[in-house]
PDB file of C-alpha atoms in Angstrom:
ATOM      1  CA  MET H 191      25.269 100.782 104.558  1.00  0.00           C
ATOM      2  CA  HIS H 192      23.888 103.986 106.029  1.00  0.00           C
ATOM      3  CA  ALA H 193      26.527 106.723 106.045  1.00  0.00           C
ATOM      4  CA  ALA H 194      27.637 107.923 109.461  1.00  0.00           C
ATOM      5  CA  GLU H 195      28.335 111.608 110.023  1.00  0.00           C
ATOM      6  CA  PRO H 196      31.890 112.787 110.660  1.00  0.00           C
ATOM      7  CA  LEU H 197      32.696 115.168 113.496  1.00  0.00           C
ATOM      8  CA  SER H 198      34.398 117.462 110.977  1.00  0.00           C
ATOM      9  CA  ALA H 199      34.059 117.864 107.212  1.00  0.00           C
ATOM     10  CA  PRO H 200      36.469 115.277 105.742  1.00  0.00           C
ATOM     11  CA  ILE H 201      39.838 116.612 104.631  1.00  0.00           C
ATOM     12  CA  VAL H 202      42.133 115.169 101.970  1.00  0.00           C
ATOM     13  CA  ILE H 203      45.683 114.811 103.290  1.00  0.00           C
ATOM     14  CA  ALA H 204      48.347 114.600 100.584  1.00  0.00           C
ATOM     15  CA  HIS H 205      50.565 111.812 101.901  1.00  0.00           C
ATOM     16  CA  ARG H 206      54.147 112.989 101.322  1.00  0.00           C
ATOM     17  CA  GLY H 207      52.628 115.190  98.607  1.00  0.00           C
ATOM     18  CA  ALA H 208      51.153 113.638  95.479  1.00  0.00           C
ATOM     19  CA  SER H 209      53.604 110.801  96.023  1.00  0.00           C
ATOM     20  CA  GLY H 210      51.850 108.440  93.623  1.00  0.00           C
ATOM     21  CA  GLU H 211      52.847 110.748  90.782  1.00  0.00           C
ATOM     22  CA  ARG H 212      56.058 112.480  91.890  1.00  0.00           C
ATOM     23  CA  PRO H 213      58.994 111.459  94.125  1.00  0.00           C
ATOM     24  CA  GLU H 214      57.775 111.832  97.693  1.00  0.00           C
ATOM     25  CA  HIS H 215      58.550 114.778  99.971  1.00  0.00           C
ATOM     26  CA  THR H 216      59.633 117.090  97.171  1.00  0.00           C
ATOM     27  CA  ILE H 217      58.330 120.555  96.365  1.00  0.00           C
ATOM     28  CA  ALA H 218      57.125 119.111  93.051  1.00  0.00           C
ATOM     29  CA  ALA H 219      55.055 116.494  94.904  1.00  0.00           C
ATOM     30  CA  TYR H 220      53.593 119.101  97.234  1.00  0.00           C
ATOM     31  CA  GLU H 221      52.837 121.523  94.383  1.00  0.00           C
ATOM     32  CA  LEU H 222      51.016 118.838  92.410  1.00  0.00           C
ATOM     33  CA  ALA H 223      48.995 117.866  95.486  1.00  0.00           C
ATOM     34  CA  ILE H 224      47.976 121.484  95.984  1.00  0.00           C
ATOM     35  CA  ALA H 225      47.013 121.801  92.312  1.00  0.00           C
ATOM     36  CA  GLN H 226      44.888 118.667  92.692  1.00  0.00           C
ATOM     37  CA  GLY H 227      42.931 120.197  95.554  1.00  0.00           C
ATOM     38  CA  ALA H 228      44.448 118.635  98.673  1.00  0.00           C
ATOM     39  CA  ASP H 229      43.471 120.395 101.881  1.00  0.00           C
ATOM     40  CA  VAL H 230      46.794 119.762 103.597  1.00  0.00           C
ATOM     41  CA  ILE H 231      50.249 118.519 102.626  1.00  0.00           C
ATOM     42  CA  GLU H 232      52.219 116.140 104.806  1.00  0.00           C
ATOM     43  CA  PRO H 233      55.929 116.609 105.523  1.00  0.00           C
ATOM     44  CA  ASP H 234      57.547 113.878 107.617  1.00  0.00           C
ATOM     45  CA  LEU H 235      60.304 115.604 109.578  1.00  0.00           C
ATOM     46  CA  VAL H 236      63.843 114.541 110.434  1.00  0.00           C
ATOM     47  CA  PRO H 237      66.764 116.731 111.556  1.00  0.00           C
ATOM     48  CA  THR H 238      70.103 117.458 109.971  1.00  0.00           C
ATOM     49  CA  ARG H 239      73.333 117.418 111.956  1.00  0.00           C
ATOM     50  CA  ASP H 240      73.007 121.170 112.396  1.00  0.00           C
ATOM     51  CA  GLY H 241      69.443 120.879 113.685  1.00  0.00           C
ATOM     52  CA  VAL H 242      67.405 121.891 110.625  1.00  0.00           C
ATOM     53  CA  LEU H 243      64.164 119.987 110.080  1.00  0.00           C
ATOM     54  CA  VAL H 244      63.831 118.568 106.563  1.00  0.00           C
ATOM     55  CA  ALA H 245      61.124 116.568 104.813  1.00  0.00           C
ATOM     56  CA  ARG H 246      62.015 112.878 104.464  1.00  0.00           C
ATOM     57  CA  HIS H 247      59.946 109.844 105.362  1.00  0.00           C
ATOM     58  CA  GLU H 248      62.951 108.389 107.162  1.00  0.00           C
ATOM     59  CA  ASN H 249      66.298 109.660 108.312  1.00  0.00           C
ATOM     60  CA  GLU H 250      67.873 106.927 106.151  1.00  0.00           C
ATOM     61  CA  ILE H 251      68.132 108.594 102.739  1.00  0.00           C
ATOM     62  CA  GLY H 252      69.687 105.906 100.548  1.00  0.00           C
ATOM     63  CA  GLU H 253      66.280 104.958  99.177  1.00  0.00           C
ATOM     64  CA  THR H 254      65.072 108.466  98.400  1.00  0.00           C
ATOM     65  CA  THR H 255      68.170 110.377  97.238  1.00  0.00           C
ATOM     66  CA  ASP H 256      71.232 109.875  95.047  1.00  0.00           C
ATOM     67  CA  VAL H 257      73.584 109.876  98.060  1.00  0.00           C
ATOM     68  CA  ALA H 258      75.047 106.517  96.976  1.00  0.00           C
ATOM     69  CA  ASP H 259      76.322 108.206  93.815  1.00  0.00           C
ATOM     70  CA  HIS H 260      78.364 110.738  95.796  1.00  0.00           C
ATOM     71  CA  PRO H 261      81.858 109.339  96.491  1.00  0.00           C
ATOM     72  CA  GLU H 262      82.538 112.115  98.987  1.00  0.00           C
ATOM     73  CA  PHE H 263      79.857 110.603 101.260  1.00  0.00           C
ATOM     74  CA  ARG H 264      80.672 106.938 100.779  1.00  0.00           C
ATOM     75  CA  ALA H 265      82.351 106.629 104.189  1.00  0.00           C
ATOM     76  CA  ARG H 266      79.213 107.865 105.962  1.00  0.00           C
ATOM     77  CA  ARG H 267      77.284 104.709 105.159  1.00  0.00           C
ATOM     78  CA  THR H 268      76.743 103.007 108.493  1.00  0.00           C
ATOM     79  CA  THR H 269      74.413 100.854 110.561  1.00  0.00           C
ATOM     80  CA  LYS H 270      72.320 102.252 113.399  1.00  0.00           C
ATOM     81  CA  ARG H 271      69.730 100.912 115.772  1.00  0.00           C
ATOM     82  CA  ILE H 272      66.590 103.016 115.532  1.00  0.00           C
ATOM     83  CA  ASP H 273      63.484 102.191 117.550  1.00  0.00           C
ATOM     84  CA  GLY H 274      64.726  98.647 118.099  1.00  0.00           C
ATOM     85  CA  ARG H 275      65.575  97.945 114.458  1.00  0.00           C
ATOM     86  CA  GLU H 276      68.949  97.721 112.718  1.00  0.00           C
ATOM     87  CA  VAL H 277      69.099 100.071 109.717  1.00  0.00           C
ATOM     88  CA  THR H 278      71.994 100.427 107.275  1.00  0.00           C
ATOM     89  CA  GLY H 279      72.476 103.415 105.019  1.00  0.00           C
ATOM     90  CA  TRP H 280      73.052 107.162 105.123  1.00  0.00           C
ATOM     91  CA  PHE H 281      71.303 109.251 107.770  1.00  0.00           C
ATOM     92  CA  THR H 282      70.243 112.895 107.790  1.00  0.00           C
ATOM     93  CA  GLU H 283      71.641 113.446 111.264  1.00  0.00           C
ATOM     94  CA  ASP H 284      75.132 112.804 109.855  1.00  0.00           C
ATOM     95  CA  PHE H 285      74.843 115.579 107.248  1.00  0.00           C
ATOM     96  CA  THR H 286      74.639 119.349 107.505  1.00  0.00           C
ATOM     97  CA  LEU H 287      71.882 121.045 105.561  1.00  0.00           C
ATOM     98  CA  ALA H 288      74.470 122.380 103.121  1.00  0.00           C
ATOM     99  CA  GLU H 289      75.663 118.835 102.450  1.00  0.00           C
ATOM    100  CA  LEU H 290      72.121 117.534 102.017  1.00  0.00           C
ATOM    101  CA  ARG H 291      71.509 120.296  99.482  1.00  0.00           C
ATOM    102  CA  THR H 292      74.085 118.688  97.178  1.00  0.00           C
ATOM    103  CA  LEU H 293      71.856 115.599  96.909  1.00  0.00           C
ATOM    104  CA  ARG H 294      68.846 115.115  94.667  1.00  0.00           C
ATOM    105  CA  ALA H 295      65.639 113.212  95.355  1.00  0.00           C
ATOM    106  CA  LYS H 296      64.623 110.039  93.571  1.00  0.00           C
ATOM    107  CA  GLU H 297      61.581 107.770  93.493  1.00  0.00           C
ATOM    108  CA  ARG H 298      61.422 105.429  96.506  1.00  0.00           C
ATOM    109  CA  LEU H 299      59.346 102.762  94.711  1.00  0.00           C
ATOM    110  CA  PRO H 300      60.835 102.702  91.185  1.00  0.00           C
ATOM    111  CA  LEU H 301      59.545  99.232  90.291  1.00  0.00           C
ATOM    112  CA  LEU H 302      56.020 100.013  91.397  1.00  0.00           C
ATOM    113  CA  ARG H 303      55.956 103.597  90.098  1.00  0.00           C
ATOM    114  CA  PRO H 304      58.349 103.640  87.121  1.00  0.00           C
ATOM    115  CA  GLY H 305      56.783 106.793  85.688  1.00  0.00           C
ATOM    116  CA  ASN H 306      58.027 108.765  88.668  1.00  0.00           C
ATOM    117  CA  ARG H 307      61.625 107.982  87.735  1.00  0.00           C
ATOM    118  CA  ALA H 308      61.369 110.656  85.031  1.00  0.00           C
ATOM    119  CA  PHE H 309      61.582 113.165  87.886  1.00  0.00           C
ATOM    120  CA  ASP H 310      64.656 111.644  89.553  1.00  0.00           C
ATOM    121  CA  GLY H 311      67.481 114.084  90.091  1.00  0.00           C
ATOM    122  CA  GLN H 312      65.351 117.214  89.729  1.00  0.00           C
ATOM    123  CA  GLU H 313      64.512 118.139  93.315  1.00  0.00           C
ATOM    124  CA  VAL H 314      66.425 118.984  96.473  1.00  0.00           C
ATOM    125  CA  ILE H 315      65.362 117.919  99.955  1.00  0.00           C
ATOM    126  CA  PRO H 316      63.029 120.660 101.204  1.00  0.00           C
ATOM    127  CA  THR H 317      63.211 122.187 104.654  1.00  0.00           C
ATOM    128  CA  LEU H 318      60.209 122.563 106.932  1.00  0.00           C
ATOM    129  CA  ASP H 319      60.377 126.331 106.467  1.00  0.00           C
ATOM    130  CA  GLU H 320      60.138 125.891 102.700  1.00  0.00           C
ATOM    131  CA  VAL H 321      57.130 123.600 103.038  1.00  0.00           C
ATOM    132  CA  ILE H 322      55.428 126.118 105.326  1.00  0.00           C
ATOM    133  CA  ALA H 323      56.135 128.932 102.855  1.00  0.00           C
ATOM    134  CA  LEU H 324      54.640 126.882 100.025  1.00  0.00           C
ATOM    135  CA  ALA H 325      51.544 126.046 102.067  1.00  0.00           C
ATOM    136  CA  LYS H 326      51.008 129.679 103.066  1.00  0.00           C
ATOM    137  CA  GLN H 327      51.483 130.838  99.475  1.00  0.00           C
ATOM    138  CA  HIS H 328      48.674 128.547  98.301  1.00  0.00           C
ATOM    139  CA  GLY H 329      46.385 128.715 101.332  1.00  0.00           C
ATOM    140  CA  VAL H 330      46.602 125.069 102.362  1.00  0.00           C
ATOM    141  CA  GLY H 331      47.526 123.450 105.656  1.00  0.00           C
ATOM    142  CA  ILE H 332      50.395 121.232 106.759  1.00  0.00           C
ATOM    143  CA  TYR H 333      50.310 117.919 108.596  1.00  0.00           C
ATOM    144  CA  PRO H 334      53.868 117.315 109.853  1.00  0.00           C
ATOM    145  CA  GLU H 335      54.950 114.074 111.471  1.00  0.00           C
ATOM    146  CA  THR H 336      57.784 114.020 113.974  1.00  0.00           C
ATOM    147  CA  LYS H 337      59.751 110.895 113.095  1.00  0.00           C
ATOM    148  CA  HIS H 338      61.500 108.898 115.849  1.00  0.00           C
ATOM    149  CA  PRO H 339      61.284 111.751 118.392  1.00  0.00           C
ATOM    150  CA  THR H 340      62.752 109.769 121.304  1.00  0.00           C
ATOM    151  CA  TYR H 341      65.676 108.574 119.185  1.00  0.00           C
ATOM    152  CA  PHE H 342      66.506 112.065 117.966  1.00  0.00           C
ATOM    153  CA  ALA H 343      66.136 113.562 121.421  1.00  0.00           C
ATOM    154  CA  SER H 344      68.735 111.057 122.632  1.00  0.00           C
ATOM    155  CA  LEU H 345      71.148 112.556 120.087  1.00  0.00           C
ATOM    156  CA  GLY H 346      70.457 116.103 121.234  1.00  0.00           C
ATOM    157  CA  LEU H 347      68.480 116.738 118.048  1.00  0.00           C
ATOM    158  CA  GLY H 348      64.964 116.952 119.436  1.00  0.00           C
ATOM    159  CA  THR H 349      62.308 117.643 116.798  1.00  0.00           C
ATOM    160  CA  ASP H 350      59.486 119.093 118.898  1.00  0.00           C
ATOM    161  CA  GLU H 351      61.057 122.441 119.798  1.00  0.00           C
ATOM    162  CA  PRO H 352      62.162 123.437 116.279  1.00  0.00           C
ATOM    163  CA  LEU H 353      58.794 122.344 114.869  1.00  0.00           C
ATOM    164  CA  VAL H 354      56.863 124.474 117.329  1.00  0.00           C
ATOM    165  CA  ALA H 355      59.212 127.391 116.741  1.00  0.00           C
ATOM    166  CA  ALA H 356      58.656 127.150 112.982  1.00  0.00           C
ATOM    167  CA  ILE H 357      54.880 127.106 113.163  1.00  0.00           C
ATOM    168  CA  LYS H 358      54.899 129.999 115.629  1.00  0.00           C
ATOM    169  CA  ARG H 359      57.058 131.999 113.217  1.00  0.00           C
ATOM    170  CA  ALA H 360      54.394 131.284 110.611  1.00  0.00           C
ATOM    171  CA  GLY H 361      51.722 132.689 112.912  1.00  0.00           C
ATOM    172  CA  TRP H 362      50.189 129.259 113.402  1.00  0.00           C
ATOM    173  CA  ASP H 363      49.680 128.636 117.100  1.00  0.00           C
ATOM    174  CA  SER H 364      45.983 128.092 117.680  1.00  0.00           C
ATOM    175  CA  ALA H 365      43.464 125.289 117.436  1.00  0.00           C
ATOM    176  CA  LYS H 366      42.169 126.974 114.284  1.00  0.00           C
ATOM    177  CA  ALA H 367      45.565 127.104 112.586  1.00  0.00           C
ATOM    178  CA  PRO H 368      45.858 124.955 109.439  1.00  0.00           C
ATOM    179  CA  VAL H 369      48.271 122.608 111.194  1.00  0.00           C
ATOM    180  CA  PHE H 370      48.015 119.038 112.501  1.00  0.00           C
ATOM    181  CA  ILE H 371      51.049 117.514 114.244  1.00  0.00           C
ATOM    182  CA  GLN H 372      51.167 113.719 114.204  1.00  0.00           C
ATOM    183  CA  SER H 373      53.320 111.094 115.895  1.00  0.00           C
ATOM    184  CA  PHE H 374      53.373 107.356 116.506  1.00  0.00           C
ATOM    185  CA  GLU H 375      54.823 108.077 119.936  1.00  0.00           C
ATOM    186  CA  VAL H 376      52.846 109.373 122.904  1.00  0.00           C
ATOM    187  CA  ARG H 377      55.104 111.293 125.230  1.00  0.00           C
ATOM    188  CA  ASN H 378      56.177 113.818 122.631  1.00  0.00           C
ATOM    189  CA  LEU H 379      52.527 114.543 121.803  1.00  0.00           C
ATOM    190  CA  GLN H 380      51.818 115.012 125.504  1.00  0.00           C
ATOM    191  CA  ARG H 381      54.789 117.385 125.664  1.00  0.00           C
ATOM    192  CA  LEU H 382      53.638 119.214 122.532  1.00  0.00           C
ATOM    193  CA  LYS H 383      50.251 119.693 124.207  1.00  0.00           C
ATOM    194  CA  THR H 384      52.009 121.984 126.685  1.00  0.00           C
ATOM    195  CA  MET H 385      53.910 123.842 123.948  1.00  0.00           C
ATOM    196  CA  THR H 386      51.328 124.692 121.297  1.00  0.00           C
ATOM    197  CA  GLU H 387      47.592 125.027 120.708  1.00  0.00           C
ATOM    198  CA  VAL H 388      47.617 123.379 117.253  1.00  0.00           C
ATOM    199  CA  ARG H 389      45.771 120.106 116.742  1.00  0.00           C
ATOM    200  CA  LEU H 390      47.628 116.909 117.641  1.00  0.00           C
ATOM    201  CA  ILE H 391      47.050 113.494 116.067  1.00  0.00           C
ATOM    202  CA  GLN H 392      47.968 110.166 117.650  1.00  0.00           C
ATOM    203  CA  LEU H 393      49.060 107.762 114.925  1.00  0.00           C
ATOM    204  CA  ILE H 394      48.144 104.135 115.546  1.00  0.00           C
ATOM    205  CA  GLU H 395      49.578 101.035 113.906  1.00  0.00           C
ATOM    206  CA  SER H 396      47.733  97.756 113.526  1.00  0.00           C
ATOM    207  CA  ASP H 397      50.305  95.885 115.602  1.00  0.00           C
ATOM    208  CA  GLY H 398      53.156  96.562 118.014  1.00  0.00           C
ATOM    209  CA  GLY H 399      53.319  99.586 120.266  1.00  0.00           C
ATOM    210  CA  PRO H 400      54.836 103.082 120.510  1.00  0.00           C
ATOM    211  CA  ALA H 401      58.620 103.198 120.393  1.00  0.00           C
ATOM    212  CA  ASP H 402      58.715 105.289 123.563  1.00  0.00           C
ATOM    213  CA  GLY H 403      57.164 102.423 125.555  1.00  0.00           C
ATOM    214  CA  SER H 404      54.439 104.676 126.914  1.00  0.00           C
ATOM    215  CA  VAL H 405      51.750 102.115 126.051  1.00  0.00           C
ATOM    216  CA  ALA H 406      52.333  98.394 125.744  1.00  0.00           C
ATOM    217  CA  ARG H 407      50.278  97.929 122.578  1.00  0.00           C
ATOM    218  CA  TYR H 408      48.582 100.158 120.045  1.00  0.00           C
ATOM    219  CA  ALA H 409      45.601  97.825 120.390  1.00  0.00           C
ATOM    220  CA  ASP H 410      45.103  99.128 123.931  1.00  0.00           C
ATOM    221  CA  MET H 411      44.793 102.665 122.584  1.00  0.00           C
ATOM    222  CA  VAL H 412      41.706 101.931 120.466  1.00  0.00           C
ATOM    223  CA  THR H 413      39.536 100.560 123.256  1.00  0.00           C
ATOM    224  CA  PRO H 414      36.979 103.027 124.665  1.00  0.00           C
ATOM    225  CA  THR H 415      39.189 103.466 127.738  1.00  0.00           C
ATOM    226  CA  GLY H 416      42.302 103.902 125.634  1.00  0.00           C
ATOM    227  CA  LEU H 417      40.648 106.440 123.350  1.00  0.00           C
ATOM    228  CA  LYS H 418      39.489 108.456 126.329  1.00  0.00           C
ATOM    229  CA  ALA H 419      43.106 108.605 127.515  1.00  0.00           C
ATOM    230  CA  VAL H 420      44.252 109.720 124.051  1.00  0.00           C
ATOM    231  CA  SER H 421      41.622 112.467 124.013  1.00  0.00           C
ATOM    232  CA  ALA H 422      43.334 114.100 126.998  1.00  0.00           C
ATOM    233  CA  TYR H 423      46.166 115.276 124.730  1.00  0.00           C
ATOM    234  CA  ALA H 424      45.145 114.648 121.096  1.00  0.00           C
ATOM    235  CA  TRP H 425      42.492 116.108 118.800  1.00  0.00           C
ATOM    236  CA  GLY H 426      42.303 112.980 116.688  1.00  0.00           C
ATOM    237  CA  ILE H 427      43.776 109.631 115.741  1.00  0.00           C
ATOM    238  CA  GLY H 428      45.408 108.385 112.572  1.00  0.00           C
ATOM    239  CA  PRO H 429      44.877 104.612 112.435  1.00  0.00           C
ATOM    240  CA  ASN H 430      46.198 102.182 109.850  1.00  0.00           C
ATOM    241  CA  LYS H 431      43.298 101.840 107.399  1.00  0.00           C
ATOM    242  CA  ALA H 432      43.183  98.084 107.963  1.00  0.00           C
ATOM    243  CA  MET H 433      42.012  98.698 111.535  1.00  0.00           C
ATOM    244  CA  LEU H 434      38.688 100.080 110.327  1.00  0.00           C
ATOM    245  CA  TRP H 435      37.508  96.751 108.945  1.00  0.00           C
ATOM    246  CA  GLN H 436      37.075  93.171 110.067  1.00  0.00           C
ATOM    247  CA  GLY H 437      36.545  91.444 106.766  1.00  0.00           C
ATOM    248  CA  GLU H 438      33.747  93.400 105.091  1.00  0.00           C
ATOM    249  CA  SER H 439      32.302  94.662 108.363  1.00  0.00           C
ATOM    250  CA  PRO H 440      33.410  97.886 110.028  1.00  0.00           C
ATOM    251  CA  THR H 441      35.106  97.762 113.408  1.00  0.00           C
ATOM    252  CA  ALA H 442      34.078 100.073 116.226  1.00  0.00           C
ATOM    253  CA  ILE H 443      37.093 102.385 115.952  1.00  0.00           C
ATOM    254  CA  VAL H 444      35.391 105.300 114.203  1.00  0.00           C
ATOM    255  CA  ARG H 445      32.316 105.122 116.421  1.00  0.00           C
ATOM    256  CA  ASP H 446      34.329 104.795 119.624  1.00  0.00           C
ATOM    257  CA  ALA H 447      36.796 107.535 118.656  1.00  0.00           C
ATOM    258  CA  HIS H 448      33.951 109.924 117.888  1.00  0.00           C
ATOM    259  CA  ALA H 449      32.345 109.069 121.204  1.00  0.00           C
ATOM    260  CA  ALA H 450      35.605 110.168 122.848  1.00  0.00           C
ATOM    261  CA  GLY H 451      35.566 113.417 120.830  1.00  0.00           C
ATOM    262  CA  LEU H 452      38.415 112.323 118.571  1.00  0.00           C
ATOM    263  CA  ARG H 453      38.546 112.829 114.814  1.00  0.00           C
ATOM    264  CA  VAL H 454      39.656 109.894 112.657  1.00  0.00           C
ATOM    265  CA  HIS H 455      42.156 110.246 109.770  1.00  0.00           C
ATOM    266  CA  PRO H 456      43.116 106.754 108.477  1.00  0.00           C
ATOM    267  CA  TRP H 457      46.160 106.062 106.314  1.00  0.00           C
ATOM    268  CA  THR H 458      47.154 105.405 103.521  1.00  0.00           C
ATOM    269  CA  TYR H 459      44.961 105.116 100.406  1.00  0.00           C
ATOM    270  CA  ARG H 460      47.012 104.167  97.365  1.00  0.00           C
ATOM    271  CA  ALA H 461      45.807 103.360  93.872  1.00  0.00           C
ATOM    272  CA  GLU H 462      48.003 100.370  93.039  1.00  0.00           C
ATOM    273  CA  ASN H 463      46.518  96.889  93.395  1.00  0.00           C
ATOM    274  CA  GLN H 464      49.383  95.962  95.728  1.00  0.00           C
ATOM    275  CA  PHE H 465      47.960  98.257  98.411  1.00  0.00           C
ATOM    276  CA  LEU H 466      44.275  97.485  97.911  1.00  0.00           C
ATOM    277  CA  PRO H 467      42.085  94.840  99.541  1.00  0.00           C
ATOM    278  CA  PRO H 468      41.225  92.052  97.056  1.00  0.00           C
ATOM    279  CA  ALA H 469      37.703  93.400  96.531  1.00  0.00           C
ATOM    280  CA  TYR H 470      39.096  96.605  95.024  1.00  0.00           C
ATOM    281  CA  ARG H 471      41.805  95.118  92.791  1.00  0.00           C
ATOM    282  CA  THR H 472      41.248  95.208  89.055  1.00  0.00           C
ATOM    283  CA  SER H 473      43.733  92.487  88.068  1.00  0.00           C
ATOM    284  CA  ASP H 474      46.560  90.285  89.329  1.00  0.00           C
ATOM    285  CA  ASP H 475      49.070  92.920  88.231  1.00  0.00           C
ATOM    286  CA  LEU H 476      50.097  94.489  91.542  1.00  0.00           C
ATOM    287  CA  LYS H 477      51.518  97.557  89.760  1.00  0.00           C
ATOM    288  CA  ALA H 478      48.271  98.308  87.937  1.00  0.00           C
ATOM    289  CA  ARG H 479      45.791 100.729  89.435  1.00  0.00           C
ATOM    290  CA  GLY H 480      42.745  99.325  91.134  1.00  0.00           C
ATOM    291  CA  ASN H 481      39.576 100.948  92.389  1.00  0.00           C
ATOM    292  CA  VAL H 482      40.897 103.022  95.268  1.00  0.00           C
ATOM    293  CA  ALA H 483      37.997 105.437  94.796  1.00  0.00           C
ATOM    294  CA  ALA H 484      35.597 102.683  95.843  1.00  0.00           C
ATOM    295  CA  GLU H 485      37.759 101.901  98.869  1.00  0.00           C
ATOM    296  CA  ILE H 486      37.737 105.568  99.902  1.00  0.00           C
ATOM    297  CA  SER H 487      33.982 105.818  99.293  1.00  0.00           C
ATOM    298  CA  ALA H 488      33.392 102.871 101.604  1.00  0.00           C
ATOM    299  CA  VAL H 489      35.427 104.339 104.440  1.00  0.00           C
ATOM    300  CA  LEU H 490      33.847 107.769 104.042  1.00  0.00           C
ATOM    301  CA  ARG H 491      30.508 106.099 104.741  1.00  0.00           C
ATOM    302  CA  LEU H 492      31.900 105.150 108.155  1.00  0.00           C
ATOM    303  CA  GLY H 493      32.061 108.834 109.030  1.00  0.00           C
ATOM    304  CA  ILE H 494      35.811 109.431 108.967  1.00  0.00           C
ATOM    305  CA  ASP H 495      36.987 113.030 109.246  1.00  0.00           C
ATOM    306  CA  GLY H 496      39.735 112.848 106.632  1.00  0.00           C
ATOM    307  CA  PHE H 497      42.208 110.461 105.063  1.00  0.00           C
ATOM    308  CA  PHE H 498      45.780 110.204 103.818  1.00  0.00           C
ATOM    309  CA  THR H 499      46.313 109.386 100.158  1.00  0.00           C
ATOM    310  CA  ASP H 500      49.214 109.235  97.683  1.00  0.00           C
ATOM    311  CA  PHE H 501      46.727 110.268  94.969  1.00  0.00           C
ATOM    312  CA  PRO H 502      45.058 113.521  96.054  1.00  0.00           C
ATOM    313  CA  ALA H 503      43.201 114.021  92.757  1.00  0.00           C
ATOM    314  CA  ILE H 504      41.339 110.741  93.254  1.00  0.00           C
ATOM    315  CA  GLY H 505      40.824 111.517  96.920  1.00  0.00           C
ATOM    316  CA  VAL H 506      39.357 114.962  96.255  1.00  0.00           C
ATOM    317  CA  ARG H 507      36.989 113.716  93.540  1.00  0.00           C
ATOM    318  CA  THR H 508      35.815 110.861  95.739  1.00  0.00           C
ATOM    319  CA  ARG H 509      35.382 113.016  98.845  1.00  0.00           C
ATOM    320  CA  ASP H 510      33.489 115.665  96.917  1.00  0.00           C
ATOM    321  CA  ALA H 511      31.203 113.096  95.316  1.00  0.00           C
ATOM    322  CA  ALA H 512      30.439 111.564  98.723  1.00  0.00           C
ATOM    323  CA  ARG H 513      29.577 115.002 100.114  1.00  0.00           C
ATOM    324  CA  GLY H 514      27.459 115.925  97.094  1.00  0.00           C
ATOM    325  CA  VAL H 515      29.829 118.665  95.948  1.00  0.00           C
ATOM    326  CA  GLU H 516      29.703 119.440  92.232  1.00  0.00           C
TER     327      GLU H 516
END
């Protein structure tokens, strides 16, 4: 297959840090990703009760911290309805930052990534300001995602304003700043377009639609007409990696997005067989590592402008090899 040209030199986005090798969204995971050559680190952002943005994939923290081992917080376990789904556990918006600081992070996928359990209990939940400071110290960018923005806004804990304030404090408020803000929702990105000059990325799932109801289906967003509408407020799209292929043949998403002036950053490239298409698996053991480098190589030939990976070292080597970098 002839390689297509990206609109921008492909970047390696450390998905929740080097989360294949350290518990996700910890300073240790971000530091390892930086050491491995990632261009940007990704903090998913959720607020505390006192309005501080912290890095967690979800506001439910039972899976990623030792909160269940803290008897003083036992009564805070509850069930909430978030974006149409019932979720039971402990939630960041019910804790102050000081309370969250008494918890320690743990591996979210202990059966799949047992080696990461050696790092359980070592790391606190980092704040956005701490992630920014780390990124600035090492000269890399950040790629924050605002999680459930409509839900949090309904609680009076909007995430857009404190995020913009933080990046402005960092001196990052231009289209050239090393910042990409991403969201699965639409209206908050449109609002962010009026608040900051940094690059915005519309995340796109392979099914369903945005939780804010702004578009009926994500599928409508990846038509030429839909992509043109997205380009009015976003710099790029972040599609589920499965959307780039129909069997072994590429879909038109990369080509059509580029035609609309949008960069394409698919997610998420993981090394374990469980997450790989059958062609790239090395065995029937879903925990074993397959050939994710070959999967990344194939998608780079489509002309993507970057990609999310839990394994930045593999991603950097593969990207560099595809670009002929020694």
